Amino acid sequence: MHFVGIDIGSVASKIAIIDEAEEQVGYCVTDTTPDIDETAQELLDRALAEMNLARFDVAYIVGTGYGRSTISLADENKTEILCHAAGVHRQHPAVRTVIDIGGQDSKVIRLNAAGKVANFAMNNRCAAGTGRFTEVMAKALGIELSRWGEVVRSATRREKISSICTVFAESEIISKIMQKVPLNEILAGVCDSIATRIIETVQRVGGSEPEIAFTGGVANNEGIRLVLEDRLGTSLLIPRIPQSTGAYGAAVLARKAWGKRGGLATSPAV
Ligand code: ADP
């Protein structure tokens, strides 16, 4: 039997397939479209085809993410907080703090020793400090996201970026480029401003406790990881596919729900 988690995010939609040992055996990602059901169905079809599985091989599906309530092919849905907690705890049981930066929001979750959510805080009021923010800055600076690590490493100082709002920060950056501030220093400043937003959220949950995991698509950004580690004064644990953490956690919760039902599968359309 297999179990599926589908995470319909604000920017990207992800699917994870796990086996009965909770090993992630399949993963796909695609852009989120306005038709959430179609996005979910396309992900499921793709993942099953890649895995050579049929729909009846899947016992239970949990949906999560901002579009979770409208995934009609899911058996139930769970919040992103619960799914990220479950996904991290299953892979890294020593983790007590999870920093998740997605496309349009960021969150910090505190876990207890049993992996249960002890506290959390979210920043979902604006795009500052999220994946969207990094995309706008990458364009303004002409530095692809995949190069942020090497560029940030080459900077000897971080230019202060005062604007929080994405639109104002973009104008500020353009004016700094005009003033001939070195691009690597501006980029290091951009990463620093994102780290500041995250640290404010960390403080709202009462501080970070090691081990600290970094999840979400932005955890792939080495520049942000480097500055965040420097500001927090500790290294961060990055899951193997950080963007899949919510979907993986949803799949783990799907397996648990299936177990509670006595191992009875729902009746999927075959
Ligand atoms: P959501 O669930 O809100 O849609 P995700 O956790 O899927 O968000 O993350 C999406 C964001 O991750 C995008 O805004 C994108 O900029 C960023 N991202 C994804 N892959 C990479 C990568 N390889 N390097 C840098 N940023 C990335």
Coordinates of C-alpha atoms and ligand atoms in Angstrom, one line a residue:
M1 CA 0.0 0.0 0.0
H2 CA 1.1 3.6 -0.6
F3 CA 0.0 6.9 0.9
V4 CA -0.1 10.3 -0.7
G5 CA 0.4 13.9 0.5
I6 CA -0.6 16.8 -1.8
D7 CA 0.6 20.3 -0.8
I8 CA -1.1 23.0 -2.8
G9 CA 1.1 26.0 -2.1
S10 CA 0.6 29.6 -3.1
V11 CA 3.3 29.3 -5.8
A12 CA 4.1 25.6 -6.1
S13 CA 2.1 22.4 -5.7
K14 CA 3.9 19.2 -4.5
I15 CA 3.0 15.6 -4.2
A16 CA 4.8 13.0 -2.1
I17 CA 4.2 9.2 -2.2
I18 CA 5.4 7.0 0.7
D19 CA 5.3 3.3 1.3
E20 CA 4.2 1.5 4.5
A21 CA 7.7 2.2 6.0
E22 CA 7.1 5.9 5.4
E23 CA 9.9 6.1 2.9
Q24 CA 9.4 8.8 0.2
V25 CA 9.3 6.8 -3.0
G26 CA 7.8 9.4 -5.3
Y27 CA 7.8 13.2 -5.6
C28 CA 6.7 15.8 -8.2
V29 CA 6.3 19.5 -8.2
T30 CA 4.4 21.9 -10.5
D31 CA 3.2 25.5 -10.6
T32 CA 0.0 26.1 -8.7
T33 CA -2.8 27.0 -11.1
P34 CA -6.2 28.6 -10.2
D35 CA -7.8 25.2 -10.8
I36 CA -6.7 23.4 -7.7
D37 CA -8.5 20.2 -8.5
E38 CA -6.9 20.0 -11.9
T39 CA -3.5 20.7 -10.4
A40 CA -3.9 18.0 -7.8
Q41 CA -5.2 15.4 -10.3
E42 CA -2.3 16.2 -12.7
L43 CA 0.2 15.7 -9.9
L44 CA -1.3 12.5 -8.9
D45 CA -1.5 11.1 -12.4
R46 CA 2.2 12.1 -13.0
A47 CA 3.5 10.7 -9.8
L48 CA 1.6 7.4 -10.2
A49 CA 2.9 7.1 -13.8
E50 CA 6.5 7.8 -12.8
M51 CA 6.2 5.2 -10.0
N52 CA 4.4 2.6 -12.2
L53 CA 1.6 2.6 -9.7
A54 CA -2.2 2.5 -10.2
R55 CA -4.8 4.6 -8.3
F56 CA -5.9 1.5 -6.3
D57 CA -2.3 1.2 -4.9
V58 CA -3.0 4.3 -2.9
A59 CA -4.8 3.7 0.3
Y60 CA -5.3 7.3 1.6
I61 CA -4.6 10.9 0.5
V62 CA -4.1 13.9 2.8
G63 CA -4.2 17.4 1.3
T64 CA -2.5 20.5 2.8
G65 CA -1.3 24.0 1.8
Y66 CA -3.3 27.1 1.2
G67 CA -5.5 25.2 -1.3
R68 CA -6.1 22.2 0.9
S69 CA -9.9 22.7 1.5
T70 CA -10.7 22.4 -2.2
I71 CA -8.7 19.2 -3.1
S72 CA -11.7 16.9 -3.8
L73 CA -9.5 13.8 -4.4
A74 CA -8.1 14.0 -0.9
D75 CA -9.7 11.8 1.8
E76 CA -9.1 14.6 4.3
N77 CA -7.0 17.8 4.8
K78 CA -4.6 19.0 7.5
T79 CA -2.9 22.3 8.1
E80 CA 0.5 23.1 6.7
I81 CA 1.7 23.5 10.3
L82 CA 0.8 20.0 11.2
C83 CA 2.2 18.6 8.0
H84 CA 5.5 20.4 8.3
A85 CA 5.8 19.2 11.9
A86 CA 5.0 15.6 10.9
G87 CA 7.4 15.7 7.9
V88 CA 10.3 17.1 9.9
H89 CA 9.8 15.0 13.0
R90 CA 9.6 11.7 11.0
Q91 CA 12.9 12.5 9.2
H92 CA 14.8 14.3 12.0
P93 CA 13.3 13.5 15.4
A94 CA 15.8 15.7 17.3
V95 CA 14.5 18.9 15.6
R96 CA 12.7 21.3 17.9
T97 CA 12.4 24.4 15.6
V98 CA 11.3 24.5 12.0
I99 CA 11.8 27.5 9.8
D100 CA 9.7 27.2 6.6
I101 CA 10.0 29.8 3.9
G102 CA 7.6 29.3 1.0
G103 CA 6.5 31.3 -2.0
Q104 CA 4.3 33.9 -0.2
D105 CA 4.6 33.2 3.5
S106 CA 7.0 32.1 6.1
K107 CA 6.5 30.3 9.4
V108 CA 8.4 29.1 12.5
I109 CA 7.1 26.1 14.4
R110 CA 8.3 24.8 17.8
L111 CA 8.0 21.1 18.3
N112 CA 8.1 19.1 21.6
A113 CA 10.1 15.9 22.0
A114 CA 7.1 13.9 20.7
G115 CA 7.1 16.0 17.5
K116 CA 3.8 17.7 18.5
V117 CA 3.4 21.4 17.7
A118 CA 4.2 23.4 20.9
N119 CA 3.9 26.9 19.3
F120 CA 4.0 28.5 15.9
A121 CA 4.0 31.9 14.2
M122 CA 3.3 32.9 10.6
N123 CA 4.1 35.9 8.4
N124 CA 1.5 35.8 5.7
R125 CA 0.6 39.5 5.5
C126 CA 3.0 40.5 2.8
A127 CA 5.6 39.0 0.4
A128 CA 8.6 40.4 2.4
G129 CA 11.0 37.7 3.3
T130 CA 9.4 35.0 1.1
G131 CA 10.2 33.2 -2.2
R132 CA 8.4 35.9 -4.2
F133 CA 10.6 38.5 -2.6
T134 CA 13.7 36.6 -3.6
E135 CA 12.4 36.3 -7.2
V136 CA 11.8 40.0 -7.5
M137 CA 15.3 40.8 -6.1
A138 CA 17.0 38.2 -8.3
K139 CA 15.5 40.0 -11.3
A140 CA 16.4 43.5 -10.1
L141 CA 20.0 42.4 -9.4
G142 CA 20.3 40.1 -12.5
I143 CA 21.6 37.3 -10.2
E144 CA 19.9 33.9 -10.6
L145 CA 18.7 32.2 -7.4
S146 CA 21.0 29.3 -8.1
R147 CA 24.0 31.7 -7.8
W148 CA 23.1 33.4 -4.5
G149 CA 25.4 31.2 -2.4
E150 CA 28.6 32.0 -4.3
V151 CA 27.7 35.7 -4.6
V152 CA 26.9 36.1 -0.9
R153 CA 30.1 34.3 0.0
S154 CA 32.1 36.8 -2.0
A155 CA 30.7 39.8 -0.1
T156 CA 32.8 41.3 2.7
R157 CA 29.9 43.4 4.0
R158 CA 26.1 43.4 3.8
E159 CA 24.5 46.6 2.5
K160 CA 21.6 47.7 4.8
I161 CA 18.2 47.4 3.0
S162 CA 15.7 49.6 5.0
S163 CA 12.5 48.9 3.1
I164 CA 10.4 45.9 4.2
C165 CA 7.8 46.0 1.5
T166 CA 8.8 44.1 -1.7
V167 CA 8.0 47.0 -4.0
F168 CA 9.9 49.6 -2.0
A169 CA 12.8 47.3 -1.4
E170 CA 13.0 46.8 -5.2
S171 CA 13.2 50.6 -5.8
E172 CA 15.8 50.9 -3.0
I173 CA 17.9 48.2 -4.6
I174 CA 17.7 49.8 -8.0
S175 CA 18.9 53.1 -6.5
K176 CA 21.8 51.3 -4.8
I177 CA 22.8 49.8 -8.1
M178 CA 22.8 53.3 -9.6
Q179 CA 25.0 54.5 -6.7
K180 CA 27.5 51.7 -7.7
V181 CA 27.2 49.7 -4.4
P182 CA 28.7 46.3 -5.3
L183 CA 26.1 43.8 -6.3
N184 CA 27.3 41.1 -4.0
E185 CA 27.0 43.5 -1.0
I186 CA 23.5 44.4 -2.0
L187 CA 22.6 40.8 -2.4
A188 CA 24.1 40.0 1.0
G189 CA 21.9 42.8 2.4
V190 CA 18.8 41.4 0.8
C191 CA 19.5 38.0 2.5
D192 CA 20.2 39.8 5.7
S193 CA 16.8 41.6 5.5
I194 CA 15.1 38.2 4.9
A195 CA 17.0 36.8 7.9
T196 CA 15.7 39.8 10.0
R197 CA 12.1 39.0 9.1
I198 CA 12.6 35.3 10.1
I199 CA 14.4 36.1 13.4
E200 CA 11.4 38.4 14.3
T201 CA 9.1 35.4 13.7
V202 CA 11.5 33.2 15.7
Q203 CA 11.2 35.6 18.6
R204 CA 7.4 35.6 18.4
V205 CA 7.4 31.8 19.2
G206 CA 9.8 32.4 22.1
G207 CA 13.2 31.8 20.4
S208 CA 14.7 29.0 18.5
E209 CA 15.8 25.8 20.2
P210 CA 18.2 23.4 18.5
E211 CA 18.1 21.4 16.3
I212 CA 16.7 23.8 13.8
A213 CA 15.4 22.6 10.4
F214 CA 15.0 24.9 7.3
T215 CA 12.2 23.8 5.0
G216 CA 10.2 25.1 2.0
G217 CA 11.4 26.0 -1.5
V218 CA 13.5 28.9 -0.2
A219 CA 15.6 26.4 1.8
N220 CA 17.2 25.6 -1.6
N221 CA 18.6 29.1 -1.6
E222 CA 22.2 28.8 -0.4
G223 CA 22.7 32.6 0.0
I224 CA 19.7 32.8 2.5
R225 CA 20.8 29.7 4.3
L226 CA 24.4 31.1 4.8
V227 CA 23.1 34.5 6.2
L228 CA 20.4 32.8 8.3
E229 CA 23.0 30.5 9.9
D230 CA 25.3 33.4 10.6
R231 CA 22.5 35.5 12.2
L232 CA 21.2 32.5 14.3
G233 CA 24.8 31.5 15.2
T234 CA 24.1 27.8 14.4
S235 CA 23.9 25.5 11.4
L236 CA 20.6 24.6 9.9
L237 CA 19.4 21.1 9.0
I238 CA 18.1 21.0 5.5
P239 CA 15.9 18.0 4.6
R240 CA 17.0 16.2 1.3
I241 CA 14.1 17.8 -0.7
P242 CA 13.2 20.7 1.5
Q243 CA 10.3 21.8 -0.7
S244 CA 8.6 18.4 -0.3
T245 CA 8.5 18.5 3.5
G246 CA 4.8 19.6 3.8
A247 CA 3.7 17.0 1.2
Y248 CA 5.8 14.3 2.8
G249 CA 4.3 15.2 6.3
A250 CA 0.8 15.0 4.7
A251 CA 1.6 11.5 3.4
V252 CA 2.9 10.4 6.9
L253 CA -0.4 11.7 8.4
A254 CA -2.3 9.8 5.6
R255 CA -0.6 6.6 6.7
K256 CA -1.5 7.2 10.3
A257 CA -5.1 8.0 9.4
W258 CA -5.3 4.8 7.4
G259 CA -3.8 2.8 10.4
K260 CA -6.5 4.3 12.7
R261 CA -9.2 3.2 10.3
G262 CA -7.9 -0.3 10.8
G263 CA -6.1 -0.3 7.5
L264 CA -9.2 0.1 5.4
A265 CA -8.7 1.9 2.2
T266 CA -11.2 4.4 0.9
S267 CA -12.9 3.5 -2.4
P268 CA -11.0 5.3 -5.1
A269 CA -12.4 5.6 -8.5
V270 CA -10.4 3.0 -10.4
Ligands
ADP1 P1 4.5 27.5 -1.5 O1 4.2 26.2 -0.7 O2 4.1 28.7 -0.7 O3 4.0 27.5 -2.9 P2 7.3 26.5 -1.7 O4 7.7 26.0 -0.4 O5 6.9 25.5 -2.7 O6 6.1 27.6 -1.5 O7 8.4 27.4 -2.3 C1 8.3 28.2 -3.4 C2 9.4 29.2 -3.5 O8 10.7 28.5 -3.4 C3 9.4 29.9 -4.9 O9 9.0 31.2 -4.6 C4 10.9 29.9 -5.3 O10 11.4 31.1 -5.4 C5 11.6 29.2 -4.2 N1 12.5 28.1 -4.8 C6 12.2 26.9 -5.2 N2 13.3 26.2 -5.7 C7 14.3 27.0 -5.5 C8 15.7 26.9 -5.7 N3 16.3 25.8 -6.2 N4 16.5 27.9 -5.3 C9 16.0 29.1 -4.8 N5 14.7 29.2 -4.5 C10 13.9 28.2 -4.9

